PDB file of C-alpha atoms in Angstrom:
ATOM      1  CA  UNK U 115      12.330   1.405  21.129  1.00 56.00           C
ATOM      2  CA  UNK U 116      15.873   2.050  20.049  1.00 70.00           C
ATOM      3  CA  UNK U 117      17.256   1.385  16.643  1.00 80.00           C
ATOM      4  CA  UNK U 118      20.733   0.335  15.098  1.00 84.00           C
ATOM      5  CA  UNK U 119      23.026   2.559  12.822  1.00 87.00           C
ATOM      6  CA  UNK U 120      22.082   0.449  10.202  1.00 90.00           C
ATOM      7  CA  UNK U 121      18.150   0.958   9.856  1.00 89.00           C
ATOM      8  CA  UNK U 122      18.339   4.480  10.979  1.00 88.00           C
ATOM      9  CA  UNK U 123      20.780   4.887   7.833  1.00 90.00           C
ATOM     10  CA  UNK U 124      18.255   2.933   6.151  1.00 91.00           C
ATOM     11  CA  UNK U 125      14.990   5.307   7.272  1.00 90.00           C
ATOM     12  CA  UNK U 126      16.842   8.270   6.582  1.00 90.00           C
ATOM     13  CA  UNK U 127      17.269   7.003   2.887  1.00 92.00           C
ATOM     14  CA  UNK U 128      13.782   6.542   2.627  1.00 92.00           C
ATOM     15  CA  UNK U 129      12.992   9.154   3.717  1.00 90.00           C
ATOM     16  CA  UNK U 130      15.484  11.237   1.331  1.00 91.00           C
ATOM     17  CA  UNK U 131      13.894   9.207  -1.537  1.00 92.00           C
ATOM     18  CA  UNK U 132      10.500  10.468  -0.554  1.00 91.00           C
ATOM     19  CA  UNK U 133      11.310  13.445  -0.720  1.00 90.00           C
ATOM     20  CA  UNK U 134      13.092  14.237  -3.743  1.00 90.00           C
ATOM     21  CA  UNK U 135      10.262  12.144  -4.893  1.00 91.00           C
ATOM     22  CA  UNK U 136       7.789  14.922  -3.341  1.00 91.00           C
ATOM     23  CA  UNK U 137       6.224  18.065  -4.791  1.00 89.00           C
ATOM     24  CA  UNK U 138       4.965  18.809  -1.016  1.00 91.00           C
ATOM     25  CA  UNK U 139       5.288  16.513   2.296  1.00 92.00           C
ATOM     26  CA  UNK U 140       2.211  17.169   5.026  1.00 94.00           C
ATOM     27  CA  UNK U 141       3.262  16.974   8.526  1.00 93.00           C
ATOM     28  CA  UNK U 142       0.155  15.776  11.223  1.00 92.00           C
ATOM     29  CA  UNK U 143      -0.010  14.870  14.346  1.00 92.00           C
ATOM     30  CA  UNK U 144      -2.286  11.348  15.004  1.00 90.00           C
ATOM     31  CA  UNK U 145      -2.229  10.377  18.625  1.00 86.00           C
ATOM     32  CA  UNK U 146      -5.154   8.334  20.163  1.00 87.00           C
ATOM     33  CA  UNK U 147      -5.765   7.012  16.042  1.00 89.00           C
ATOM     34  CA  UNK U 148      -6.184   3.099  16.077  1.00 88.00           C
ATOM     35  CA  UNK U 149      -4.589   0.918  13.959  1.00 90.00           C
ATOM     36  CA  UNK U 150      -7.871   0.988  12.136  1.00 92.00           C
ATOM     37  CA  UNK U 151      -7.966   4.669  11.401  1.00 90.00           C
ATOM     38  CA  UNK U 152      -4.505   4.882  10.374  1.00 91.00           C
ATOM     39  CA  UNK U 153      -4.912   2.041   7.895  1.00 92.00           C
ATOM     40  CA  UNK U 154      -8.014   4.027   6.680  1.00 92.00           C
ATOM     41  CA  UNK U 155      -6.104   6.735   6.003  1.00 92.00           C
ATOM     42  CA  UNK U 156      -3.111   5.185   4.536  1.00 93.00           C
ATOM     43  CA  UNK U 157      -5.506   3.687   1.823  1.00 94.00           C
ATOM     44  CA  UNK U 158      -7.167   6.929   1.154  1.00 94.00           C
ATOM     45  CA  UNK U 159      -3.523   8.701   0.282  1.00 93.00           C
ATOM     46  CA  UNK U 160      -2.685   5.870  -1.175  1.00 93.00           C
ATOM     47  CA  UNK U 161      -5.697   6.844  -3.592  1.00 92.00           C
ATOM     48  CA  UNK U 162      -4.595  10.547  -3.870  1.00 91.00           C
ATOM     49  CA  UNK U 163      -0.984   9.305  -4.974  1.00 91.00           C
ATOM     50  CA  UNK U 164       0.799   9.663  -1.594  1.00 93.00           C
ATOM     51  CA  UNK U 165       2.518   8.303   1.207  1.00 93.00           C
ATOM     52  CA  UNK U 166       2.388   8.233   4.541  1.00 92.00           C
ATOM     53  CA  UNK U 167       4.987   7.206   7.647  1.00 90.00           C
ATOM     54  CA  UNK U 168       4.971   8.037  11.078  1.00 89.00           C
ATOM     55  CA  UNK U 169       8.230   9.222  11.142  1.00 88.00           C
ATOM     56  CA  UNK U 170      11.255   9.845  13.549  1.00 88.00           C
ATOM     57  CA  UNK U 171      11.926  13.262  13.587  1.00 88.00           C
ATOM     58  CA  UNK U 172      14.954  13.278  13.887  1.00 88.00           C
ATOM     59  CA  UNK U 173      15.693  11.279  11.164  1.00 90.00           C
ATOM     60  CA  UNK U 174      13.708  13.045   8.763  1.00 89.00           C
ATOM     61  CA  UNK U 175      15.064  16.618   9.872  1.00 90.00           C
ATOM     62  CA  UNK U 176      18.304  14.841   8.581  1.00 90.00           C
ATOM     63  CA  UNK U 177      17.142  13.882   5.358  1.00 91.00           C
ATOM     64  CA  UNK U 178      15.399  17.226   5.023  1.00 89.00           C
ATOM     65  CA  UNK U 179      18.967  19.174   5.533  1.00 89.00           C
ATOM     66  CA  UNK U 180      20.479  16.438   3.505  1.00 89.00           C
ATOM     67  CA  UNK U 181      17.868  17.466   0.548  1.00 87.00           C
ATOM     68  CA  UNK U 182      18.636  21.383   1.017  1.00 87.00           C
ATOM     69  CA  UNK U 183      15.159  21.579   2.454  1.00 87.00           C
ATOM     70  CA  UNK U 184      14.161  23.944   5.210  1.00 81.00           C
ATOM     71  CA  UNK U 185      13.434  21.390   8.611  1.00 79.00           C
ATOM     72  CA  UNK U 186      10.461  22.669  10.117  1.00 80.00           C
ATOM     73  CA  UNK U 187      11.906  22.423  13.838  1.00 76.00           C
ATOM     74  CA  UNK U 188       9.211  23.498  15.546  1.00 78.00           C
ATOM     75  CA  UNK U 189       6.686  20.882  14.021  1.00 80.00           C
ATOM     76  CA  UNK U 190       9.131  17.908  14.265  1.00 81.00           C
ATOM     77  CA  UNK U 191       7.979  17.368  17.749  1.00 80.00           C
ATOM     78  CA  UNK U 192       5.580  14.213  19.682  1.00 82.00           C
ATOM     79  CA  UNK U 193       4.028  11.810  17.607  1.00 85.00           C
ATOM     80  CA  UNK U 194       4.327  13.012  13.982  1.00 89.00           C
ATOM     81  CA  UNK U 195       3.022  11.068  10.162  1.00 91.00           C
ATOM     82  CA  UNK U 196       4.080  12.733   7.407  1.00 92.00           C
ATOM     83  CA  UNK U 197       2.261  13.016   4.201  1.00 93.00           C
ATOM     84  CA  UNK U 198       4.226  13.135   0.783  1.00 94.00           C
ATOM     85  CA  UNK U 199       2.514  14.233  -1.860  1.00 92.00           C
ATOM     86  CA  UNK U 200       3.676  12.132  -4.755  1.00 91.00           C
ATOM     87  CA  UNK U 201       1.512  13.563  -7.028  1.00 88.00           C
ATOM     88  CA  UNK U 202      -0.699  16.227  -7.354  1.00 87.00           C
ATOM     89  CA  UNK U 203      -0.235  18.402  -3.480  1.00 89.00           C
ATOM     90  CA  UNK U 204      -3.875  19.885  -3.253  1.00 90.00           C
ATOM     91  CA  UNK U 205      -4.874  16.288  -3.826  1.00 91.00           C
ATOM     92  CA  UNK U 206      -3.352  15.045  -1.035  1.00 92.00           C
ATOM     93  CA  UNK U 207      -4.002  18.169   1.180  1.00 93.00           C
ATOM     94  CA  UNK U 208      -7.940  17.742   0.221  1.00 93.00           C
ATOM     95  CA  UNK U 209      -7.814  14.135   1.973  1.00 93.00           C
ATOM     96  CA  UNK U 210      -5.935  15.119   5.057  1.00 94.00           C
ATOM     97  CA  UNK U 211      -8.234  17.952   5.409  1.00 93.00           C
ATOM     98  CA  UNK U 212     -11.349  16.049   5.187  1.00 93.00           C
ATOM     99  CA  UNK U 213     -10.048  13.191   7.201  1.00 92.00           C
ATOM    100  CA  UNK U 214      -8.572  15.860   9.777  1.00 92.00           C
ATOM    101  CA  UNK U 215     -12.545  17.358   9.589  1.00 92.00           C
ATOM    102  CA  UNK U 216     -13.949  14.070  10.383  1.00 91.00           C
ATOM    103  CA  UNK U 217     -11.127  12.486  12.996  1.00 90.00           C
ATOM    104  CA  UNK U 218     -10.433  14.701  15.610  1.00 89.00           C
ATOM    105  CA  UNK U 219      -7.564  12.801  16.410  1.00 91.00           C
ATOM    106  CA  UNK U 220      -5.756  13.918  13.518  1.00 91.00           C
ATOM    107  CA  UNK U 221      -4.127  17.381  13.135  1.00 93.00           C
ATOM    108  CA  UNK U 222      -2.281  18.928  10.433  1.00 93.00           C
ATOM    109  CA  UNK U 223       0.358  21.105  11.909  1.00 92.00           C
ATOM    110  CA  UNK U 224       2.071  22.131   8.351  1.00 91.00           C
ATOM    111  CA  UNK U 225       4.588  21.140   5.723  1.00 91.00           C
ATOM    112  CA  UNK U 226       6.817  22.084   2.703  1.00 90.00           C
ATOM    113  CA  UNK U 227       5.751  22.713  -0.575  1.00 89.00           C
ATOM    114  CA  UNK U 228       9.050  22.622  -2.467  1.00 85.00           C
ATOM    115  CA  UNK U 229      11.193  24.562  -0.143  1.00 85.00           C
ATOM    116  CA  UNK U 230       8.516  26.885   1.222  1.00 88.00           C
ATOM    117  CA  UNK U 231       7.190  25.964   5.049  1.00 89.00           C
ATOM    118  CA  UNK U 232       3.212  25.896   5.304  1.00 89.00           C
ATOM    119  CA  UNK U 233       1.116  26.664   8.059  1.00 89.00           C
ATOM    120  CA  UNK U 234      -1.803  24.594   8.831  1.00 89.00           C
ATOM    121  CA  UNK U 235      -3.974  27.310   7.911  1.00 90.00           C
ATOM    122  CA  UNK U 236      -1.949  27.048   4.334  1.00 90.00           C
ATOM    123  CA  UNK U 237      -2.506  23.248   4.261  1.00 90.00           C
ATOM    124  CA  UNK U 238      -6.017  23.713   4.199  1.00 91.00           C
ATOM    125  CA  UNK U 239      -5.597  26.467   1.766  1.00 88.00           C
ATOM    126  CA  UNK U 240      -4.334  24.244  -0.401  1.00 86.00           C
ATOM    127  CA  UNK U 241      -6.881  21.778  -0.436  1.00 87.00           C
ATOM    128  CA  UNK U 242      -9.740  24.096  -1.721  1.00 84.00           C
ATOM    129  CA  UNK U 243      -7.169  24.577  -5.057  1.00 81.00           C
ATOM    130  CA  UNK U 244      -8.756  22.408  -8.480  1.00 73.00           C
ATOM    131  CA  UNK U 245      -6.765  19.780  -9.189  1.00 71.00           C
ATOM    132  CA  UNK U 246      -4.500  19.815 -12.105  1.00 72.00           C
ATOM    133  CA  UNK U 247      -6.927  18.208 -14.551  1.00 73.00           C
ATOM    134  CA  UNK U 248      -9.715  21.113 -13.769  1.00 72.00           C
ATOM    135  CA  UNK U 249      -7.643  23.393 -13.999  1.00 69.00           C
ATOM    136  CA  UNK U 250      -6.338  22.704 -17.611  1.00 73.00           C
ATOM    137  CA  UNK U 251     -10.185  21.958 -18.744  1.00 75.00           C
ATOM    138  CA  UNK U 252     -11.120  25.648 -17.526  1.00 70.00           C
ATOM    139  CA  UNK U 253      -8.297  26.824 -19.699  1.00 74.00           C
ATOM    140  CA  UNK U 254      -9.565  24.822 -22.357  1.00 72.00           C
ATOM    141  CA  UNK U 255     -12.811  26.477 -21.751  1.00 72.00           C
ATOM    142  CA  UNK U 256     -11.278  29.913 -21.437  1.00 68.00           C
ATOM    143  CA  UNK U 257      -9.290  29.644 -24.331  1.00 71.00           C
ATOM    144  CA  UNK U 258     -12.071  28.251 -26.942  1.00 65.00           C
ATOM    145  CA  UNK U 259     -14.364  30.983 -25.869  1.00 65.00           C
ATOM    146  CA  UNK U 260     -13.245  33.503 -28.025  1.00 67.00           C
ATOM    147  CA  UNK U 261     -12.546  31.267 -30.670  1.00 64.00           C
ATOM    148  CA  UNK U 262     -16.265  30.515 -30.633  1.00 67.00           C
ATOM    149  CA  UNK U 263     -17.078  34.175 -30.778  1.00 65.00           C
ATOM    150  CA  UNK U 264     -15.190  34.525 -33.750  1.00 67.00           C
ATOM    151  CA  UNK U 265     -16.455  31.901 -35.540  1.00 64.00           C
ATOM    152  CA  UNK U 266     -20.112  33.477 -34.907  1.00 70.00           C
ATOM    153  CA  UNK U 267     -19.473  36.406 -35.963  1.00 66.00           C
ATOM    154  CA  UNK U 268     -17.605  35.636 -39.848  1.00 64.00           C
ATOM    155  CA  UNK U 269     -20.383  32.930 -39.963  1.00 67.00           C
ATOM    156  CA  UNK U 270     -22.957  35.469 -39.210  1.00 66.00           C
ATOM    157  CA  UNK U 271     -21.149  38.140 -41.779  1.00 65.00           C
ATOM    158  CA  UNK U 272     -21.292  35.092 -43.999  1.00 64.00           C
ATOM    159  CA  UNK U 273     -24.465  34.507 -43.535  1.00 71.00           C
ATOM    160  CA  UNK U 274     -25.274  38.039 -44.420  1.00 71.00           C
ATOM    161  CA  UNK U 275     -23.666  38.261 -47.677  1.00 65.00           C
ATOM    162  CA  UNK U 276     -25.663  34.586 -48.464  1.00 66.00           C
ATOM    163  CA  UNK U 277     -29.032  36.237 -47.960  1.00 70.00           C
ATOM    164  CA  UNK U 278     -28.293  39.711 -49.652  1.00 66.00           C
ATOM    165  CA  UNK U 279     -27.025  37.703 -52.897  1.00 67.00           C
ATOM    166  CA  UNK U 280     -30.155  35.147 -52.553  1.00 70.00           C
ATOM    167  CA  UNK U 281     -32.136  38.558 -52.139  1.00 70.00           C
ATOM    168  CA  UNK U 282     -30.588  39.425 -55.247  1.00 67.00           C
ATOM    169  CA  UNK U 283     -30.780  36.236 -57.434  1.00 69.00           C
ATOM    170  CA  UNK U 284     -34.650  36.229 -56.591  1.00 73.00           C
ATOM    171  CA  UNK U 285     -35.453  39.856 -57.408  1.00 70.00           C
ATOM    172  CA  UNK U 286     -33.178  38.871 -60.747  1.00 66.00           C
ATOM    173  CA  UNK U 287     -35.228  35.631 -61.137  1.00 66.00           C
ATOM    174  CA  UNK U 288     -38.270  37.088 -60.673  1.00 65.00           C
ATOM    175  CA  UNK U 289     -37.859  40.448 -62.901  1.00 61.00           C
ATOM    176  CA  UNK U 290     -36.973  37.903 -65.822  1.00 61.00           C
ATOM    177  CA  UNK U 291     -40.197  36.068 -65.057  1.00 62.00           C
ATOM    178  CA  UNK U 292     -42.130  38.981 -65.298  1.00 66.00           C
ATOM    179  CA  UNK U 293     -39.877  40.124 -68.877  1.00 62.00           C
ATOM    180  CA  UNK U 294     -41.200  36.833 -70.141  1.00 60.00           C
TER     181      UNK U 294
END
């Protein structure tokens, strides 16, 4: 089906806007998907704080260059949907990789993250990474570890220096009892 100047203009600033918008873009291949499976999986990035269009490729390799971003011209070919990753990327690459696990009709054939290309292999790389939020409550975790250690061990010499003066209060106490 072709298109007039003026919506391909329009597509390629959408697709621009996406992508500054972007910390990563997904690229994946779909063919034989129903309707029904690609609205399944537009709801699920949806949840995971992305996008997705089938795109032309053409169009996006133009808003790619137009970006200063590295076209992947070897995966902008057939039926392609790209991902953006509006949020978090290992969020988004954990649902593509489970859908792609459970759909064999899907593929994930790469991407960008920032400016650097990504295999497939790196996609699902990416997905086995903690989200943000886990990995700032491991920090956490790592961080008030020590602090913990240190605050056992001046309690504890606290604690020592408590029970030697008791120790000597009571021998005190009980040498005056005996005076008396």
């Amino acid at each position: 089906m072709a298109i007039n100047k003026e919506r391909k203009d329009e597509l390629v600033e959408q697709y621009r806007e996406l992508l500054q918008n972007s910390s990563a873009i997904f690229l994946t291949r779909y063919g034989g998907m129903s309707v029904k499976e690609l609205e399944a999986l537009r709801l699920k990035i949806n949840d995971a704080n992305g996008r997705i269009n089938v795109t032309k490729n053409t169009l996006l390799r133009i808003a790619l260059e137009e970006n200063q971003m590295p076209p992947p011209h070897e995966l902008l070919n057939g039926q392609v949907a790209t991902s953006f990753a509006l949020g978090e990327a290992s969020t988004l690459a954990k649902v593509l990789v489970d859908q792609a696990k459970t759909n064999d009709k899907l593929k994930i054939v790469g991407g960008l993250l920032g400016n650097r290309p990504l295999t497939a292999a790196e996609v699902e790389s990416l997905a086995t990474l903690p989200s943000l939020d886990q990995l700032r409550a491991q920090i956490l975790g790592l961080l008030g570890a020590p602090a913990q250690g240190i605050v056992s061990a001046v309690a504890g010499g606290v604690r020592q220096v408590v029970n030697v003066l008791d120790a000597y209060a009571k021998k005190d106490d009980s040498a005056a009892a005996e005076a008396a």
